[in-house]
Amino acid sequence: MDFATPSKRPKADLVVVPCFKTKKGAVLAATVSDLKGAVTPILKAGDFNGEEGATMLAYLTGKTEKRLLFLGLGEESCTMEGLRRAYAAAMKRCQNKKWPTVNFLLPKHPKLAVDDVTRAVSEGIALSSYVFDEWKSKEGKKPFFIKKANLIGAKNKTIPAKTLKILSGVNLARNLINRNALDITPQALGKEAEKIATAFPVVKATILNKKALEKEKMGLLLAVGNGSSMDPALIMLEYKGAPRSDDLTMVVGKGVTFDTGGLNLKPTNFIEDMRTDMGGGAAAIGLIQAAASLKLKVNIVAVVPATENAMDAHSYKPGDVYRAHSGKTVEITNTDAEGRLILADALSYGQKRFKPNRIIDMATLTGAAVVALGEERAALFSNNDTLAKLCEKAGETTGEKVWRMPLDPEYRSLMDSSIADIRNAGKKRAAGCITAAIFLQEFVEKKTPWIHLDIAGTGFIDAPEHYHLSQATGFGIRLLIEMIECLSSK
Ligand SMILES: [Zn+2]
């Protein structure tokens, strides 16, 4: 991404001209004096309404660009998320038409600061520059990406550079989620973590193999991994961007590399996307990549319990009881509620080893979270109002939105077991995403501020939409970077 002022635009194939929608039709959202003569009669004709994401093409003669694309932003009150989506729509037009160089005019927004506008536009452009095409034959339709995007009217040039650094983590997560389950194994996730540690000296990777897990008595992670031909692993990535501070955020990400459901086997229509059940772990690893690229002055440790939940004669069995790393015993009432088991061991081991000031876990945990909130918002659970509010605010800023759900102690009775300390799946289907969070809470020390994000709906969407041109979204990385930056500025 490059920069220029409106009067000194470089030559390009296209200029994107943003418009607001008003009662009287579309009006210009940016001022470019040299285009006024061309633009005014077209807008006056009234064919273009300025609806968010709407586009209309016009041809220019004797101007810096050959073509002009009107881009609707919606009403003047449009949000940063609206800007992201609108500029992603412009990107799609450019990609379809294979225009290599594009001047994107930034809108003058009545409420948003120019830096926020720059950020939203650069995020919309960068997020929609990713597709997953590794399996498309060369002769097939290869996607086209613009070669040069010039942001016209941006003041702070560090903002798009920052966006691209964050996107390096988001796209890593998207790749890990999109790829085949038999390629992205627990060991392959470990290798990705080691690659980051090699690229950034401030990052340290530690991987506990099966033997080490046995030594540490991680009974739940081992139980889930028992039916797989691949060993489970606990992947830890420490980023020390503030070596003199002892403040530490621990991010735990669920890394189930394929979830068959175990002996409680998933049926058709529920099993097809289960390679994406490591979306939380991918986001935790991508977060470290982003934080290290940004050189954030904070300390973060990512802890990813990674395993397949497969099925064979050695699979862990419904009705059996296993002992967690924390010492608590768990009755397995459903082998498909495996995510909370591996997270429980990662949470208690991570707390013991790293003594973090706060914990955030991310997991594609329950279908119930998708039933409740769809793909628009992740379910947020927390034992700390301040941290929860910060997360909600970061969600609105980044467009990775969350919705807080309850953790009332009354729900605990749904997890009572007659033979163990707790059962792993609720007695009833009711409140499924809450009982999962209640289970996790049993493994978090009460005094430690903790957030659990159920990203089952937001991590991998049904179909490409807005600025996501592939199903894996990398949800959580932009949200957590925003949160962690806010925390460190306090
Ligand atoms: Zn499962």
Short mmCIF file of N, CA and C and ligand atoms in Angstrom, two decimals, residues 259 261 266 277 309 336-338, ligand 1:
data_model
loop_
_atom_site.label_atom_id
_atom_site.label_comp_id
_atom_site.label_asym_id
_atom_site.label_seq_id
_atom_site.Cartn_x
_atom_site.Cartn_y
_atom_site.Cartn_z
N ASP A 259 -11.83 -33.36 14.49
CA ASP A 259 -12.74 -33.83 15.54
C ASP A 259 -13.79 -34.76 14.93
N GLY A 261 -15.54 -36.53 16.79
CA GLY A 261 -16.50 -36.72 17.87
C GLY A 261 -16.08 -37.86 18.78
N LYS A 266 -19.59 -38.01 15.19
CA LYS A 266 -20.41 -36.97 14.56
C LYS A 266 -21.09 -37.52 13.30
N ASP A 277 -11.32 -27.40 13.68
CA ASP A 277 -11.52 -27.38 15.13
C ASP A 277 -10.26 -26.97 15.88
N ASN A 309 -9.09 -35.80 17.66
CA ASN A 309 -10.08 -36.58 18.39
C ASN A 309 -10.57 -37.66 17.42
N ASP A 336 -17.49 -36.25 22.37
CA ASP A 336 -17.43 -35.11 21.44
C ASP A 336 -17.27 -33.78 22.19
N ALA A 337 -17.36 -33.83 23.52
CA ALA A 337 -17.07 -32.61 24.30
C ALA A 337 -15.61 -32.68 24.74
N GLU A 338 -14.72 -32.76 23.72
CA GLU A 338 -13.30 -32.99 23.98
C GLU A 338 -12.51 -31.70 24.13
ZN ZN B 1 -16.04 -32.34 19.62
#
